[in-house]
Structures are given as structure tokens and as C-alpha cells.
Amino acid sequence: FAYHYSATWPDGYYGFIGTMDVYGFPLSKEQGSAAAVWIHDEGDFATTSLRAIMIGWDNDGFTTTGCINTKCPGFQPQKGAGIAPGDVIDHVTFPKQLIKRNLNLKIIKNGSSGDWLVHCGLDREPELIGRFPRSLFTGGFADRAKSIGFGAVAYGPITKPTPMGSGYLPTDPKSAASISNIQLVDKDGRVWPVTEDLPKSETNRNAYAATPIVSGKFYYGGHELPKP
């Protein structure tokens, strides 16, 4: 993992806006790599109390509920939407390519229905593509999120490291992947640009890392073997 996260706020969070670079490279069956946004409720820190939306959802730490994309009932697609969770993106960005493809995301909690509305646009303004109904969730997450995280995850054999982001560590912004235009939404629907750095977590910064947030943007990635 290499990601930033918002501090717990008494009034909670009601949405996220951001832009991700879209990269592609061949992976083997035992490898996985993703840029991600986690909108979640911490619960009492027991696994079964974890509730989250990841374009995928769960209500108990994936113990008995939830799935990724549309592999189980939950996400309700918007009729006529041009893109859907799980769609294949053609013509992705490759490392060090000058022109990057961007995935623009907006996830907002609807004030009247309480549903989490998902907007997405590839190289364009995000459109409504569907929703996670309020009825999927229990506890505080039915009303708000306690925290929002954004960054990336990669997994695979330690002897065959998996690329994260563009595959490059974020020491060179021209080569590394980024998440930009980061904004958080409050209970009144007001949008707050993230202008200062937020806490971050890196499982091994020598292998996968994220830079500080500057003006709503940070770089992340890597693929090196973990070093002692």
C-alpha cells in the first residue's frame, strides 16, 4: 500500500473528487495492482465493523457482505451511462508517455435519498454512472464516512514484484503516476480542495511510496523488491 487518508472528523465526510492517471502493463495471474479511493467507516476496529465503498462495497469487512464492481447485488448502474465498474479501458497510458489518460472521479452522498452517487469520466467531466443505496449499510456509514483514503495497492510474489502506478517510484514526477484535483465534501455539500498534506501510509517506502500532497496533488508508485 501507498496512500494518503483524511483525519477522522466529527461531522464526517460526504464525498470525494479527484483525478487519477490510467496506466497499463502486463500482469501475471498472481499479481494485482490498482489505484483506489476508500470511503469508509472505522467502526470499532473489529473486522466485521468495517464498512467501505471501493467501486465495490462491504458492510462487515467482507465477512458475509460485499464484492468488487458488480459481482454481487449492491451497485445500481445508471441507465445509459457511458462507463461502468469493471469496464476495460483501452489505450491506457504507458510509463514516461507525455500525454496521460485521466479518470475523473466524484463520489457524493445524496442528501435526500442517502445513497452514495458515483460519477466517472475518462478524459472528460465525470457523469453519473450509478449508486450504492443507503440500505446496503448499517451504523454510521449509512449516514456519513469517517475517513477517506486515496492511493494505490499492489500485490504479488516477493520474488516477482508488481508494478504500482506507472511502475516508477515517485522520485521523478515526469515518470510517476499521480492523483490530483483532490477535494473532500462536507455535510452541506460544500467542496473543500485539499491544499495541505494529509497523513499517509506506506507498507515499505523503498518498494512503494507516495509523495506529500502539494496543491491537491501527489505522486506514487514503484516496483522494487523490498529492502531490509
mmCIF file of C-alpha atoms in Angstrom:
data_model
loop_
_atom_site.group_PDB
_atom_site.id
_atom_site.type_symbol
_atom_site.label_atom_id
_atom_site.label_comp_id
_atom_site.label_asym_id
_atom_site.label_seq_id
_atom_site.Cartn_x
_atom_site.Cartn_y
_atom_site.Cartn_z
ATOM 1 C CA PHE A 1 0.000 0.000 0.000
ATOM 2 C CA ALA A 2 0.942 3.643 -0.532
ATOM 3 C CA TYR A 3 -1.875 6.062 0.224
ATOM 4 C CA HIS A 4 -2.994 9.248 1.959
ATOM 5 C CA TYR A 5 -6.033 9.465 4.219
ATOM 6 C CA SER A 6 -8.140 12.168 5.801
ATOM 7 C CA ALA A 7 -8.165 12.535 9.568
ATOM 8 C CA THR A 8 -11.335 11.470 11.376
ATOM 9 C CA TRP A 9 -13.727 14.435 11.500
ATOM 10 C CA PRO A 10 -16.671 14.706 13.954
ATOM 11 C CA ASP A 11 -19.114 15.727 11.205
ATOM 12 C CA GLY A 12 -17.801 13.054 8.844
ATOM 13 C CA TYR A 13 -17.233 13.174 5.095
ATOM 14 C CA TYR A 14 -19.838 13.116 2.359
ATOM 15 C CA GLY A 15 -17.831 12.751 -0.810
ATOM 16 C CA PHE A 16 -14.579 12.757 -2.737
ATOM 17 C CA ILE A 17 -13.440 14.324 -6.013
ATOM 18 C CA GLY A 18 -10.154 13.523 -7.735
ATOM 19 C CA THR A 19 -8.323 12.638 -10.936
ATOM 20 C CA MET A 20 -6.191 9.526 -11.499
ATOM 21 C CA ASP A 21 -3.723 8.676 -14.251
ATOM 22 C CA VAL A 22 -4.629 5.425 -16.041
ATOM 23 C CA TYR A 23 -1.698 3.086 -16.697
ATOM 24 C CA GLY A 24 -1.434 -0.392 -18.148
ATOM 25 C CA PHE A 25 1.140 -3.170 -18.198
ATOM 26 C CA PRO A 26 1.012 -6.975 -18.350
ATOM 27 C CA LEU A 27 0.495 -8.777 -15.042
ATOM 28 C CA SER A 28 0.627 -12.467 -14.231
ATOM 29 C CA LYS A 29 -2.240 -14.308 -12.532
ATOM 30 C CA GLU A 30 -0.677 -13.974 -9.087
ATOM 31 C CA GLN A 31 -0.184 -10.206 -9.407
ATOM 32 C CA GLY A 32 -2.596 -7.333 -8.859
ATOM 33 C CA SER A 33 -2.255 -3.556 -8.995
ATOM 34 C CA ALA A 34 -4.783 -0.755 -8.571
ATOM 35 C CA ALA A 35 -5.180 2.928 -7.865
ATOM 36 C CA ALA A 36 -8.020 3.335 -5.407
ATOM 37 C CA VAL A 37 -10.245 5.523 -3.271
ATOM 38 C CA TRP A 38 -11.535 4.083 0.009
ATOM 39 C CA ILE A 39 -14.581 5.764 1.559
ATOM 40 C CA HIS A 40 -15.121 4.037 4.863
ATOM 41 C CA ASP A 41 -16.375 3.863 8.416
ATOM 42 C CA GLU A 42 -13.868 2.684 11.003
ATOM 43 C CA GLY A 43 -16.493 1.113 13.275
ATOM 44 C CA ASP A 44 -14.966 -0.267 16.460
ATOM 45 C CA PHE A 45 -11.907 -1.513 14.514
ATOM 46 C CA ALA A 46 -13.127 -5.123 14.532
ATOM 47 C CA THR A 47 -13.043 -6.655 11.051
ATOM 48 C CA THR A 48 -16.801 -7.180 10.995
ATOM 49 C CA SER A 49 -17.437 -3.491 11.725
ATOM 50 C CA LEU A 50 -15.536 -2.195 8.691
ATOM 51 C CA ARG A 51 -17.750 -0.647 6.015
ATOM 52 C CA ALA A 52 -16.441 0.771 2.777
ATOM 53 C CA ILE A 53 -17.012 1.762 -0.852
ATOM 54 C CA MET A 54 -14.208 0.963 -3.320
ATOM 55 C CA ILE A 55 -16.245 0.625 -6.560
ATOM 56 C CA GLY A 56 -17.101 -2.448 -4.754
ATOM 57 C CA TRP A 57 -18.579 -2.417 -1.278
ATOM 58 C CA ASP A 58 -18.846 -4.231 2.038
ATOM 59 C CA ASN A 59 -20.690 -3.824 5.325
ATOM 60 C CA ASP A 60 -18.644 -6.121 7.591
ATOM 61 C CA GLY A 61 -15.074 -6.313 6.339
ATOM 62 C CA PHE A 62 -16.120 -8.732 3.551
ATOM 63 C CA THR A 63 -17.062 -11.353 6.159
ATOM 64 C CA THR A 64 -20.534 -12.022 4.726
ATOM 65 C CA THR A 65 -21.305 -8.997 2.527
ATOM 66 C CA GLY A 66 -19.849 -7.142 -0.407
ATOM 67 C CA CYS A 67 -17.906 -7.647 -3.604
ATOM 68 C CA ILE A 68 -15.820 -5.767 -6.140
ATOM 69 C CA ASN A 69 -17.556 -3.947 -9.017
ATOM 70 C CA THR A 70 -20.857 -5.654 -9.897
ATOM 71 C CA LYS A 71 -20.062 -9.265 -8.980
ATOM 72 C CA CYS A 72 -22.930 -9.295 -6.465
ATOM 73 C CA PRO A 73 -26.086 -7.215 -5.925
ATOM 74 C CA GLY A 74 -25.450 -3.768 -4.499
ATOM 75 C CA PHE A 75 -24.246 -1.235 -7.040
ATOM 76 C CA GLN A 76 -27.116 0.110 -9.144
ATOM 77 C CA PRO A 77 -25.901 1.254 -12.592
ATOM 78 C CA GLN A 78 -27.294 4.401 -14.175
ATOM 79 C CA LYS A 79 -29.196 3.658 -17.374
ATOM 80 C CA GLY A 80 -27.342 4.920 -20.426
ATOM 81 C CA ALA A 81 -24.059 5.616 -18.608
ATOM 82 C CA GLY A 82 -21.030 5.516 -20.884
ATOM 83 C CA ILE A 83 -18.826 3.604 -18.440
ATOM 84 C CA ALA A 84 -19.425 1.033 -15.694
ATOM 85 C CA PRO A 85 -17.404 -0.522 -12.854
ATOM 86 C CA GLY A 86 -15.275 -3.344 -14.237
ATOM 87 C CA ASP A 87 -15.150 -1.993 -17.800
ATOM 88 C CA VAL A 88 -11.899 -2.454 -19.701
ATOM 89 C CA ILE A 89 -10.128 0.820 -20.560
ATOM 90 C CA ASP A 90 -8.424 0.719 -23.947
ATOM 91 C CA HIS A 91 -5.429 2.832 -24.946
ATOM 92 C CA VAL A 92 -4.087 3.360 -21.440
ATOM 93 C CA THR A 93 -1.077 5.468 -20.505
ATOM 94 C CA PHE A 94 2.350 3.844 -20.541
ATOM 95 C CA PRO A 95 5.262 4.886 -18.318
ATOM 96 C CA LYS A 96 7.026 8.098 -19.440
ATOM 97 C CA GLN A 97 4.350 8.789 -22.062
ATOM 98 C CA LEU A 98 3.895 12.557 -22.458
ATOM 99 C CA ILE A 99 0.106 12.541 -22.859
ATOM 100 C CA LYS A 100 -1.660 10.806 -19.970
ATOM 101 C CA ARG A 101 -5.188 9.435 -19.852
ATOM 102 C CA ASN A 102 -7.163 10.583 -16.837
ATOM 103 C CA LEU A 103 -10.015 9.032 -14.889
ATOM 104 C CA ASN A 104 -12.056 11.776 -13.210
ATOM 105 C CA LEU A 105 -13.977 10.594 -10.146
ATOM 106 C CA LYS A 106 -16.690 12.112 -7.986
ATOM 107 C CA ILE A 107 -18.486 10.173 -5.245
ATOM 108 C CA ILE A 108 -21.135 12.195 -3.406
ATOM 109 C CA LYS A 109 -23.676 11.244 -0.742
ATOM 110 C CA ASN A 110 -27.145 12.304 -1.892
ATOM 111 C CA GLY A 111 -28.843 14.486 0.697
ATOM 112 C CA SER A 112 -32.397 13.252 0.099
ATOM 113 C CA SER A 113 -32.005 9.516 -0.575
ATOM 114 C CA GLY A 114 -28.801 8.966 1.398
ATOM 115 C CA ASP A 115 -27.379 6.937 -1.499
ATOM 116 C CA TRP A 116 -23.714 7.262 -2.473
ATOM 117 C CA LEU A 117 -23.727 8.552 -6.072
ATOM 118 C CA VAL A 118 -20.788 7.549 -8.266
ATOM 119 C CA HIS A 119 -19.670 9.816 -11.123
ATOM 120 C CA CYS A 120 -16.869 8.915 -13.512
ATOM 121 C CA GLY A 121 -15.402 10.275 -16.734
ATOM 122 C CA LEU A 122 -12.481 9.082 -18.863
ATOM 123 C CA ASP A 123 -10.671 12.163 -20.210
ATOM 124 C CA ARG A 124 -13.814 14.222 -19.599
ATOM 125 C CA GLU A 125 -16.034 15.588 -16.854
ATOM 126 C CA PRO A 126 -17.489 12.849 -14.641
ATOM 127 C CA GLU A 127 -21.052 11.690 -15.323
ATOM 128 C CA LEU A 128 -23.384 9.770 -13.022
ATOM 129 C CA ILE A 129 -22.763 6.058 -13.614
ATOM 130 C CA GLY A 130 -24.681 4.582 -10.681
ATOM 131 C CA ARG A 131 -25.199 4.449 -6.945
ATOM 132 C CA PHE A 132 -24.682 2.447 -3.780
ATOM 133 C CA PRO A 133 -28.053 2.576 -1.948
ATOM 134 C CA ARG A 134 -28.089 3.708 1.669
ATOM 135 C CA SER A 135 -29.886 0.450 2.528
ATOM 136 C CA LEU A 136 -26.676 -1.531 1.918
ATOM 137 C CA PHE A 137 -25.044 -0.113 5.021
ATOM 138 C CA THR A 138 -25.646 -0.089 8.752
ATOM 139 C CA GLY A 139 -24.248 2.006 11.573
ATOM 140 C CA GLY A 140 -22.714 5.409 10.999
ATOM 141 C CA PHE A 141 -21.745 4.652 7.405
ATOM 142 C CA ALA A 142 -25.391 4.760 6.398
ATOM 143 C CA ASP A 143 -25.160 8.498 7.101
ATOM 144 C CA ARG A 144 -21.537 9.530 6.565
ATOM 145 C CA ALA A 145 -17.955 8.346 6.156
ATOM 146 C CA LYS A 146 -15.457 8.723 8.976
ATOM 147 C CA SER A 147 -12.447 8.873 6.685
ATOM 148 C CA ILE A 148 -11.442 8.802 3.022
ATOM 149 C CA GLY A 149 -8.241 7.266 1.693
ATOM 150 C CA PHE A 150 -6.722 7.517 -1.773
ATOM 151 C CA GLY A 151 -3.622 5.968 -3.278
ATOM 152 C CA ALA A 152 -2.732 2.524 -4.568
ATOM 153 C CA VAL A 153 -2.210 -1.121 -3.729
ATOM 154 C CA ALA A 154 -0.106 -3.832 -5.364
ATOM 155 C CA TYR A 155 0.347 -7.494 -4.502
ATOM 156 C CA GLY A 156 2.241 -10.484 -5.836
ATOM 157 C CA PRO A 157 5.156 -12.816 -5.074
ATOM 158 C CA ILE A 158 8.068 -11.096 -3.361
ATOM 159 C CA THR A 159 10.337 -12.669 -5.977
ATOM 160 C CA LYS A 160 8.296 -11.074 -8.758
ATOM 161 C CA PRO A 161 7.434 -7.522 -7.644
ATOM 162 C CA THR A 162 4.271 -5.995 -9.072
ATOM 163 C CA PRO A 163 4.259 -2.505 -10.631
ATOM 164 C CA MET A 164 2.200 0.125 -8.814
ATOM 165 C CA GLY A 165 1.052 3.251 -10.621
ATOM 166 C CA SER A 166 3.392 3.647 -13.591
ATOM 167 C CA GLY A 167 5.908 1.253 -12.076
ATOM 168 C CA TYR A 168 8.253 4.101 -11.170
ATOM 169 C CA LEU A 169 8.948 5.359 -7.662
ATOM 170 C CA PRO A 170 7.743 8.961 -7.262
ATOM 171 C CA THR A 171 11.241 10.435 -7.312
ATOM 172 C CA ASP A 172 10.666 11.760 -10.838
ATOM 173 C CA PRO A 173 7.251 13.422 -11.392
ATOM 174 C CA LYS A 174 7.619 13.028 -15.161
ATOM 175 C CA SER A 175 7.616 9.246 -14.783
ATOM 176 C CA ALA A 176 5.464 8.558 -11.719
ATOM 177 C CA ALA A 177 1.689 8.167 -11.515
ATOM 178 C CA SER A 178 -0.376 10.810 -9.746
ATOM 179 C CA ILE A 179 -3.703 11.605 -8.119
ATOM 180 C CA SER A 180 -4.687 15.258 -8.468
ATOM 181 C CA ASN A 181 -7.542 17.731 -8.021
ATOM 182 C CA ILE A 182 -8.217 16.146 -4.610
ATOM 183 C CA GLN A 183 -11.304 17.581 -2.907
ATOM 184 C CA LEU A 184 -13.462 16.488 0.030
ATOM 185 C CA VAL A 185 -17.179 17.155 0.510
ATOM 186 C CA ASP A 186 -18.847 18.165 3.788
ATOM 187 C CA LYS A 187 -22.385 17.515 5.087
ATOM 188 C CA ASP A 188 -23.727 20.676 3.431
ATOM 189 C CA GLY A 189 -22.419 19.607 0.027
ATOM 190 C CA ARG A 190 -19.605 22.147 0.059
ATOM 191 C CA VAL A 191 -16.428 21.106 -1.720
ATOM 192 C CA TRP A 192 -13.107 21.672 0.059
ATOM 193 C CA PRO A 193 -9.912 21.435 -2.024
ATOM 194 C CA VAL A 194 -7.099 19.659 -0.189
ATOM 195 C CA THR A 195 -4.421 22.348 -0.122
ATOM 196 C CA GLU A 196 -2.173 20.857 2.570
ATOM 197 C CA ASP A 197 -0.553 17.493 3.147
ATOM 198 C CA LEU A 198 -2.501 14.663 4.826
ATOM 199 C CA PRO A 199 -1.302 11.623 6.785
ATOM 200 C CA LYS A 200 -0.043 8.739 4.685
ATOM 201 C CA SER A 201 0.728 5.053 4.997
ATOM 202 C CA GLU A 202 3.422 3.143 3.106
ATOM 203 C CA THR A 203 3.982 -0.550 3.760
ATOM 204 C CA ASN A 204 7.580 -0.260 2.528
ATOM 205 C CA ARG A 205 8.644 3.096 1.124
ATOM 206 C CA ASN A 206 11.718 1.542 -0.505
ATOM 207 C CA ALA A 207 9.393 -0.512 -2.687
ATOM 208 C CA TYR A 208 6.210 1.576 -2.986
ATOM 209 C CA ALA A 209 5.918 5.209 -1.948
ATOM 210 C CA ALA A 210 3.771 8.334 -2.075
ATOM 211 C CA THR A 211 4.965 11.937 -2.010
ATOM 212 C CA PRO A 212 3.433 14.633 0.213
ATOM 213 C CA ILE A 213 0.307 16.326 -1.137
ATOM 214 C CA VAL A 214 1.032 19.726 -2.664
ATOM 215 C CA SER A 215 -1.826 21.842 -4.070
ATOM 216 C CA GLY A 216 -4.168 18.851 -4.120
ATOM 217 C CA LYS A 217 -1.782 16.502 -5.944
ATOM 218 C CA PHE A 218 0.695 13.755 -5.087
ATOM 219 C CA TYR A 219 2.764 11.148 -6.915
ATOM 220 C CA TYR A 220 3.042 7.470 -6.052
ATOM 221 C CA GLY A 221 4.232 4.097 -7.299
ATOM 222 C CA GLY A 222 7.187 1.756 -7.563
ATOM 223 C CA HIS A 223 8.018 -1.894 -8.202
ATOM 224 C CA GLU A 224 11.308 -2.566 -6.465
ATOM 225 C CA LEU A 225 11.882 -5.593 -4.234
ATOM 226 C CA PRO A 226 11.522 -4.716 -0.524
ATOM 227 C CA LYS A 227 14.897 -3.990 1.053
ATOM 228 C CA PRO A 228 15.885 -4.765 4.636
#
